[in-house]
Amino acid sequence: MWESGRDGAFRTACPVCGDKLIGDAEKGENVCPNCGYTTSAPADSGPEWKAMDLEEKNRRVRVGSPTTLALHDFGLSTEISRSMRDSHGKFLDPAMRVSVEKMRKWQSRTRTINSEERGLSNVLSKISELCDALNLPDNVAETAAQIYRTSAKMKVAKSKSILGMTAATVYLACRKCGVSRTLKEVARAAGMEKGSVARYFRLVLKEVEKEYVPPPSVEKYISKLINMAKIDPKIERLALQISRKTTDSKISSGKAPVGLAAAYVYIASVMAGERFPQREVAEYAEVTEVTVRNRCREILDNFVLRQEFAPIK
DNA sequence: ATGGTTTTTACTGCGTC
DNA sequence: GACGCGGTAAAAACCAT
């Protein structure tokens, strides 16, 4: 939790990047609009606080699990138990027993016993694990699951590393959902080399997604950095302002958005008279100071940042 | 594989506190 | 002296071809 600069009101903040969480009443969770972090905590935002406490939430239990793409059979499978009793707990007569036995056999044949399906459910659980580790919202996990499903269908996932496919689909899902997670971050959470995640990612992008999915915008990263570093939101506004006025240019082509964002944050901080060290922005952005400096130089070489951007105090 | 581009590594000099 | 900053050369990583 931090105190907002202007009105001094307390808000529930994202523990990952510090941005204000938005309550999703339907799911009873909070989601960070910036980095995509989710909690199962009750929603915040003012007056409705009490209505969303645990008790209230528990009263709204649903019947059966929600159908979800993250379960290999959409959570709709039926189990036929071995107990040989009917629904009232009575034992079945012998004739019934053999037919139930047949049903069970056939069902298991047509369901997860199928190696394809078993592999699928395996990967899907890995996907949700990774998403959990990265605190990603459900929609990203679902998107990742969807991507993996189609890639399995297209045989792209055939004889590929499960971990690699998992990381790749999760990263692609982040990009599709506009959630600002770095390849580096995903790779770290998956315990993989950045390079090999990138290889799987390119594969999936090319074979499954067909069209290019752009990385998160500079602005997304600016917000992320500001919030991670707990910098005053007024500097965020300034940084975004400068960034917008200087986007349409060659200075951003081919450059990593995070590095640019770091530069904007740094520039904004000095313009606001609250200098935030390069070293630290660079650290949060997981780039080098040199990169921050280079981006700064390019911005300042190509634009005259006038005093109108300066703080109004 | 290759070549062009970007990022990192490593190091140096300068001013300030 | 430590720190923040700016710069550079060369190595490494990246990307399209």
Tab-separated table of C-alpha atoms (C1' of nucleotides) in Angstrom:
chain	number	residue	atom	x	y	z
A	1	MET	CA	0.000	0.000	0.000
A	2	TRP	CA	1.110	3.457	-0.708
A	3	GLU	CA	-0.345	6.822	-0.267
A	4	SER	CA	-1.313	8.578	-3.422
A	5	GLY	CA	0.421	11.858	-3.930
A	6	ARG	CA	-2.551	14.110	-4.398
A	7	ASP	CA	-5.482	13.203	-2.282
A	8	GLY	CA	-3.693	11.110	0.280
A	9	ALA	CA	-6.206	8.300	-0.022
A	10	PHE	CA	-5.087	4.738	0.557
A	11	ARG	CA	-5.590	2.237	-2.166
A	12	THR	CA	-4.878	-1.419	-2.498
A	13	ALA	CA	-1.688	-1.617	-4.473
A	14	CYS	CA	-0.206	-4.335	-6.599
A	15	PRO	CA	2.663	-6.000	-4.706
A	16	VAL	CA	4.493	-6.558	-7.959
A	17	CYS	CA	4.429	-3.136	-9.503
A	18	GLY	CA	2.485	-1.096	-6.982
A	19	ASP	CA	-0.200	0.042	-9.380
A	20	LYS	CA	-3.707	0.453	-8.107
A	21	LEU	CA	-5.636	-2.787	-8.235
A	22	ILE	CA	-9.035	-2.976	-9.817
A	23	GLY	CA	-11.595	-5.159	-8.158
A	24	ASP	CA	-13.277	-7.761	-10.289
A	25	ALA	CA	-16.484	-8.363	-8.403
A	26	GLU	CA	-17.533	-11.295	-10.503
A	27	LYS	CA	-14.457	-13.301	-9.737
A	28	GLY	CA	-13.943	-11.812	-6.319
A	29	GLU	CA	-10.384	-10.878	-7.038
A	30	ASN	CA	-8.224	-7.884	-7.659
A	31	VAL	CA	-6.344	-7.414	-10.843
A	32	CYS	CA	-3.601	-4.953	-11.620
A	33	PRO	CA	-4.410	-3.129	-14.849
A	34	ASN	CA	-0.766	-2.555	-15.489
A	35	CYS	CA	1.235	-5.676	-14.867
A	36	GLY	CA	-1.624	-8.102	-14.644
A	37	TYR	CA	-1.036	-9.283	-11.117
A	38	THR	CA	-4.057	-10.909	-9.506
A	39	THR	CA	-5.082	-11.714	-5.986
A	40	SER	CA	-8.023	-13.626	-4.650
A	41	ALA	CA	-8.352	-10.936	-2.023
A	42	PRO	CA	-11.617	-9.088	-1.710
A	43	ALA	CA	-12.007	-6.130	-3.970
A	44	ASP	CA	-11.049	-2.734	-2.681
A	45	SER	CA	-12.239	0.669	-3.783
A	46	GLY	CA	-14.131	2.398	-1.111
A	47	PRO	CA	-17.706	2.011	0.039
A	48	GLU	CA	-18.333	-1.445	-1.377
A	49	TRP	CA	-15.531	-2.832	0.681
A	50	LYS	CA	-17.701	-4.524	3.268
A	51	ALA	CA	-19.973	-6.208	0.829
A	52	MET	CA	-17.114	-8.099	-0.686
A	53	ASP	CA	-15.756	-9.794	2.399
A	54	LEU	CA	-15.143	-13.486	2.646
A	55	GLU	CA	-18.502	-14.373	4.039
A	56	GLU	CA	-20.262	-12.718	1.197
A	57	LYS	CA	-18.007	-14.464	-1.243
A	58	ASN	CA	-18.584	-17.874	0.254
A	59	ARG	CA	-22.309	-17.507	-0.050
A	60	ARG	CA	-21.928	-17.256	-3.768
A	61	VAL	CA	-20.323	-20.646	-4.321
A	62	ARG	CA	-21.077	-22.040	-7.661
A	63	VAL	CA	-22.295	-25.482	-8.542
A	64	GLY	CA	-19.476	-27.381	-10.133
A	65	SER	CA	-16.263	-25.857	-11.250
A	66	PRO	CA	-16.355	-23.172	-13.875
A	67	THR	CA	-15.621	-24.455	-17.311
A	68	THR	CA	-12.192	-23.351	-18.186
A	69	LEU	CA	-9.791	-23.695	-21.034
A	70	ALA	CA	-7.064	-24.422	-18.565
A	71	LEU	CA	-8.425	-27.869	-17.826
A	72	HIS	CA	-7.657	-30.439	-20.459
A	73	ASP	CA	-11.244	-31.572	-20.846
A	74	PHE	CA	-12.774	-28.217	-19.909
A	75	GLY	CA	-13.548	-29.635	-16.473
A	76	LEU	CA	-16.428	-31.594	-17.842
A	77	SER	CA	-15.221	-35.151	-17.414
A	78	THR	CA	-17.219	-37.775	-15.604
A	79	GLU	CA	-15.711	-40.251	-13.225
A	80	ILE	CA	-17.051	-43.759	-12.971
A	81	SER	CA	-15.953	-45.104	-9.656
A	82	ARG	CA	-14.730	-48.581	-8.976
A	83	SER	CA	-16.870	-48.969	-5.884
A	84	MET	CA	-19.611	-50.872	-7.671
A	85	ARG	CA	-22.344	-49.118	-5.853
A	86	ASP	CA	-25.144	-47.052	-7.259
A	87	SER	CA	-25.887	-43.509	-6.377
A	88	HIS	CA	-27.628	-44.585	-3.185
A	89	GLY	CA	-24.680	-46.601	-2.022
A	90	LYS	CA	-26.261	-49.970	-2.735
A	91	PHE	CA	-24.200	-52.662	-4.388
A	92	LEU	CA	-24.948	-53.306	-8.007
A	93	ASP	CA	-26.199	-56.652	-9.187
A	94	PRO	CA	-23.764	-58.758	-11.248
A	95	ALA	CA	-25.323	-57.927	-14.600
A	96	MET	CA	-25.021	-54.238	-13.908
A	97	ARG	CA	-21.485	-54.730	-12.715
A	98	VAL	CA	-20.208	-56.016	-16.026
A	99	SER	CA	-21.837	-53.250	-17.994
A	100	VAL	CA	-20.445	-50.626	-15.646
A	101	GLU	CA	-17.093	-52.315	-15.980
A	102	LYS	CA	-17.329	-51.985	-19.750
A	103	MET	CA	-18.355	-48.356	-19.533
A	104	ARG	CA	-15.450	-47.535	-17.306
A	105	LYS	CA	-13.022	-49.256	-19.605
A	106	TRP	CA	-14.286	-47.456	-22.647
A	107	GLN	CA	-14.404	-44.160	-20.959
A	108	SER	CA	-10.848	-44.392	-19.799
A	109	ARG	CA	-9.841	-45.384	-23.314
A	110	THR	CA	-11.516	-42.405	-24.818
A	111	ARG	CA	-10.338	-39.971	-22.210
A	112	THR	CA	-6.993	-39.255	-20.591
A	113	ILE	CA	-5.536	-42.659	-21.304
A	114	ASN	CA	-5.119	-41.246	-24.735
A	115	SER	CA	-1.521	-40.089	-24.623
A	116	GLU	CA	-2.228	-36.922	-26.517
A	117	GLU	CA	-4.823	-35.863	-24.010
A	118	ARG	CA	-2.667	-36.793	-21.094
A	119	GLY	CA	0.156	-34.687	-22.440
A	120	LEU	CA	-2.260	-31.846	-22.907
A	121	SER	CA	-3.523	-31.893	-19.371
A	122	ASN	CA	0.064	-32.108	-18.207
A	123	VAL	CA	1.117	-28.985	-20.054
A	124	LEU	CA	-2.004	-27.081	-19.129
A	125	SER	CA	-1.296	-27.589	-15.456
A	126	LYS	CA	2.270	-26.430	-16.027
A	127	ILE	CA	0.904	-23.354	-17.722
A	128	SER	CA	-1.243	-22.428	-14.771
A	129	GLU	CA	1.669	-23.096	-12.438
A	130	LEU	CA	3.839	-20.694	-14.363
A	131	CYS	CA	1.086	-18.115	-14.515
A	132	ASP	CA	0.669	-18.416	-10.770
A	133	ALA	CA	4.369	-17.930	-10.257
A	134	LEU	CA	4.209	-14.779	-12.351
A	135	ASN	CA	0.993	-13.637	-10.691
A	136	LEU	CA	-0.712	-13.345	-14.018
A	137	PRO	CA	-4.453	-12.889	-14.292
A	138	ASP	CA	-6.753	-15.659	-15.419
A	139	ASN	CA	-7.283	-14.238	-18.843
A	140	VAL	CA	-3.594	-14.622	-19.605
A	141	ALA	CA	-3.599	-18.199	-18.358
A	142	GLU	CA	-6.622	-18.933	-20.460
A	143	THR	CA	-5.065	-17.347	-23.496
A	144	ALA	CA	-1.928	-19.379	-22.951
A	145	ALA	CA	-3.997	-22.531	-22.632
A	146	GLN	CA	-5.816	-21.680	-25.822
A	147	ILE	CA	-2.562	-21.121	-27.655
A	148	TYR	CA	-1.205	-24.410	-26.453
A	149	ARG	CA	-4.364	-26.225	-27.470
A	150	THR	CA	-4.182	-25.023	-31.014
A	151	SER	CA	-0.474	-25.638	-31.210
A	152	ALA	CA	-1.074	-29.192	-30.039
A	153	LYS	CA	-3.788	-29.556	-32.606
A	154	MET	CA	-1.452	-28.315	-35.294
A	155	LYS	CA	1.192	-30.777	-34.121
A	156	VAL	CA	3.579	-27.921	-33.479
A	157	ALA	CA	4.068	-29.059	-29.904
A	158	LYS	CA	5.033	-32.544	-31.076
A	159	SER	CA	8.263	-33.694	-29.462
A	160	LYS	CA	8.969	-30.278	-27.999
A	161	SER	CA	10.074	-29.577	-24.479
A	162	ILE	CA	7.087	-29.142	-22.228
A	163	LEU	CA	8.812	-26.458	-20.232
A	164	GLY	CA	9.789	-24.611	-23.380
A	165	MET	CA	6.300	-24.712	-24.834
A	166	THR	CA	4.868	-23.646	-21.520
A	167	ALA	CA	7.102	-20.625	-21.203
A	168	ALA	CA	6.599	-19.684	-24.832
A	169	THR	CA	2.818	-19.849	-24.707
A	170	VAL	CA	2.687	-17.919	-21.460
A	171	TYR	CA	4.943	-15.221	-22.859
A	172	LEU	CA	2.917	-15.004	-26.056
A	173	ALA	CA	-0.257	-14.802	-23.982
A	174	CYS	CA	1.228	-11.900	-22.050
A	175	ARG	CA	1.906	-10.068	-25.268
A	176	LYS	CA	-1.503	-10.805	-26.686
A	177	CYS	CA	-3.132	-9.549	-23.520
A	178	GLY	CA	-0.937	-6.485	-23.357
A	179	VAL	CA	0.522	-7.485	-20.027
A	180	SER	CA	3.977	-6.038	-19.547
A	181	ARG	CA	6.088	-9.007	-18.672
A	182	THR	CA	9.570	-9.301	-20.101
A	183	LEU	CA	10.847	-12.402	-21.809
A	184	LYS	CA	13.498	-12.281	-19.150
A	185	GLU	CA	10.923	-12.390	-16.373
A	186	VAL	CA	9.053	-15.304	-17.891
A	187	ALA	CA	12.267	-17.203	-18.494
A	188	ARG	CA	13.393	-16.634	-14.930
A	189	ALA	CA	10.075	-17.842	-13.522
A	190	ALA	CA	10.258	-20.924	-15.708
A	191	GLY	CA	13.859	-21.546	-14.731
A	192	MET	CA	15.007	-21.410	-18.325
A	193	GLU	CA	17.586	-19.610	-20.398
A	194	LYS	CA	16.220	-16.508	-22.038
A	195	GLY	CA	17.540	-17.667	-25.362
A	196	SER	CA	15.762	-20.987	-25.431
A	197	VAL	CA	12.472	-19.454	-24.345
A	198	ALA	CA	12.930	-17.041	-27.225
A	199	ARG	CA	13.415	-19.922	-29.654
A	200	TYR	CA	10.208	-21.615	-28.553
A	201	PHE	CA	8.442	-18.300	-28.599
A	202	ARG	CA	9.459	-17.631	-32.188
A	203	LEU	CA	8.362	-21.096	-33.161
A	204	VAL	CA	4.922	-20.682	-31.646
A	205	LEU	CA	4.581	-17.185	-33.024
A	206	LYS	CA	5.412	-18.340	-36.516
A	207	GLU	CA	3.577	-21.642	-36.635
A	208	VAL	CA	0.562	-20.991	-34.468
A	209	GLU	CA	-0.049	-17.302	-34.173
A	210	LYS	CA	0.916	-16.542	-37.783
A	211	GLU	CA	0.796	-12.784	-37.289
A	212	TYR	CA	3.239	-10.698	-35.316
A	213	VAL	CA	2.203	-9.717	-31.815
A	214	PRO	CA	3.887	-6.500	-30.739
A	215	PRO	CA	5.511	-6.294	-27.321
A	216	PRO	CA	3.908	-4.156	-24.629
A	217	SER	CA	4.033	-0.449	-25.349
A	218	VAL	CA	6.584	1.924	-23.904
A	219	GLU	CA	3.790	3.506	-21.926
A	220	LYS	CA	2.884	0.229	-20.258
A	221	TYR	CA	6.468	-0.138	-19.191
A	222	ILE	CA	6.621	3.416	-17.941
A	223	SER	CA	3.704	2.717	-15.634
A	224	LYS	CA	5.209	-0.542	-14.555
A	225	LEU	CA	8.547	1.044	-13.710
A	226	ILE	CA	6.985	3.973	-11.898
A	227	ASN	CA	4.939	1.632	-9.789
A	228	MET	CA	7.691	-0.852	-9.117
A	229	ALA	CA	9.995	1.912	-8.004
A	230	LYS	CA	7.215	3.606	-6.048
A	231	ILE	CA	7.825	6.887	-7.774
A	232	ASP	CA	5.365	9.723	-7.466
A	233	PRO	CA	2.497	9.338	-9.968
A	234	LYS	CA	2.956	12.894	-11.099
A	235	ILE	CA	6.253	11.814	-12.601
A	236	GLU	CA	4.443	9.045	-14.377
A	237	ARG	CA	2.125	11.586	-15.939
A	238	LEU	CA	5.082	13.663	-16.991
A	239	ALA	CA	6.911	10.672	-18.428
A	240	LEU	CA	3.871	9.570	-20.372
A	241	GLN	CA	3.393	13.082	-21.643
A	242	ILE	CA	6.949	13.323	-22.884
A	243	SER	CA	6.781	9.871	-24.337
A	244	ARG	CA	3.647	10.675	-26.332
A	245	LYS	CA	5.112	13.880	-27.690
A	246	THR	CA	8.206	12.096	-28.864
A	247	THR	CA	6.950	8.731	-30.063
A	248	ASP	CA	6.461	9.224	-33.784
A	249	SER	CA	10.111	9.009	-34.565
A	250	LYS	CA	13.011	6.830	-35.493
A	251	ILE	CA	14.340	6.876	-31.980
A	252	SER	CA	12.178	3.943	-30.961
A	253	SER	CA	12.535	1.611	-33.916
A	254	GLY	CA	14.389	-1.515	-33.058
A	255	LYS	CA	14.878	-0.416	-29.482
A	256	ALA	CA	13.691	-2.392	-26.509
A	257	PRO	CA	10.584	-0.681	-25.093
A	258	VAL	CA	11.771	-1.170	-21.506
A	259	GLY	CA	14.963	0.743	-22.134
A	260	LEU	CA	13.065	3.623	-23.664
A	261	ALA	CA	10.602	3.600	-20.814
A	262	ALA	CA	13.462	3.719	-18.334
A	263	ALA	CA	14.854	6.751	-20.124
A	264	TYR	CA	11.516	8.555	-20.046
A	265	VAL	CA	11.118	7.835	-16.372
A	266	TYR	CA	14.590	9.139	-15.687
A	267	ILE	CA	14.112	12.278	-17.764
A	268	ALA	CA	10.746	12.961	-16.192
A	269	SER	CA	12.204	12.545	-12.732
A	270	VAL	CA	14.923	15.128	-13.297
A	271	MET	CA	12.496	17.515	-14.958
A	272	ALA	CA	10.217	17.232	-11.981
A	273	GLY	CA	13.137	18.097	-9.770
A	274	GLU	CA	13.038	14.714	-8.070
A	275	ARG	CA	15.914	12.970	-9.722
A	276	PHE	CA	15.731	9.216	-9.637
A	277	PRO	CA	19.167	7.665	-10.198
A	278	GLN	CA	19.855	6.033	-13.553
A	279	ARG	CA	21.282	3.077	-11.777
A	280	GLU	CA	17.968	2.344	-10.100
A	281	VAL	CA	15.679	2.845	-13.079
A	282	ALA	CA	18.017	0.622	-15.022
A	283	GLU	CA	17.811	-1.966	-12.292
A	284	TYR	CA	14.036	-2.027	-12.293
A	285	ALA	CA	13.942	-2.111	-16.059
A	286	GLU	CA	16.573	-4.850	-16.093
A	287	VAL	CA	18.688	-3.036	-18.611
A	288	THR	CA	22.094	-1.426	-18.303
A	289	GLU	CA	22.788	2.130	-17.297
A	290	VAL	CA	24.459	2.505	-20.650
A	291	THR	CA	21.225	1.653	-22.400
A	292	VAL	CA	19.339	4.189	-20.324
A	293	ARG	CA	21.921	6.808	-21.150
A	294	ASN	CA	21.843	6.007	-24.856
A	295	ARG	CA	18.065	6.279	-24.989
A	296	CYS	CA	18.215	9.534	-23.041
A	297	ARG	CA	20.759	10.962	-25.406
A	298	GLU	CA	18.694	10.017	-28.442
A	299	ILE	CA	15.569	11.568	-26.975
A	300	LEU	CA	17.327	14.748	-25.935
A	301	ASP	CA	19.245	14.995	-29.215
A	302	ASN	CA	16.073	14.828	-31.261
A	303	PHE	CA	13.726	16.895	-29.193
A	304	VAL	CA	13.792	20.117	-27.331
A	305	LEU	CA	12.027	19.444	-24.092
A	306	ARG	CA	10.665	22.776	-23.112
A	307	GLN	CA	9.884	23.974	-19.672
A	308	GLU	CA	6.168	23.536	-20.244
A	309	PHE	CA	6.707	19.987	-19.121
A	310	ALA	CA	8.163	21.131	-15.867
A	311	PRO	CA	6.260	20.579	-12.627
A	312	ILE	CA	3.460	22.914	-11.726
A	313	LYS	CA	4.203	22.024	-8.133
B	1	DA	C1'	25.626	-18.772	-41.756
B	2	DT	C1'	25.901	-13.676	-42.274
B	3	DG	C1'	25.836	-9.007	-41.618
B	4	DG	C1'	23.735	-5.053	-39.528
B	5	DT	C1'	21.943	-3.392	-35.288
B	6	DT	C1'	21.342	-3.153	-30.346
B	7	DT	C1'	22.796	-4.232	-25.668
B	8	DT	C1'	26.235	-5.311	-22.421
B	9	DT	C1'	30.752	-5.295	-20.413
B	10	DA	C1'	34.461	-2.852	-18.736
B	11	DC	C1'	36.871	1.123	-18.178
B	12	DT	C1'	37.901	6.220	-17.862
B	13	DG	C1'	37.209	11.138	-16.772
B	14	DC	C1'	34.585	14.836	-14.578
B	15	DG	C1'	32.024	17.344	-11.160
B	16	DT	C1'	29.874	17.372	-6.588
B	17	DC	C1'	28.771	16.203	-1.932
C	1	DG	C1'	36.836	9.097	-1.482
C	2	DA	C1'	32.203	7.816	-2.982
C	3	DC	C1'	28.698	8.792	-5.935
C	4	DG	C1'	26.127	9.945	-10.036
C	5	DC	C1'	26.743	10.844	-14.725
C	6	DG	C1'	28.537	10.865	-19.539
C	7	DG	C1'	31.274	8.817	-22.835
C	8	DT	C1'	33.747	5.008	-25.551
C	9	DA	C1'	35.560	0.554	-27.560
C	10	DA	C1'	34.929	-4.021	-28.030
C	11	DA	C1'	32.391	-8.203	-27.059
C	12	DA	C1'	28.046	-10.401	-26.975
C	13	DA	C1'	23.371	-10.917	-28.149
C	14	DC	C1'	19.760	-10.200	-31.324
C	15	DC	C1'	17.311	-10.312	-35.713
C	16	DA	C1'	16.174	-10.524	-40.530
C	17	DT	C1'	17.872	-12.537	-44.438
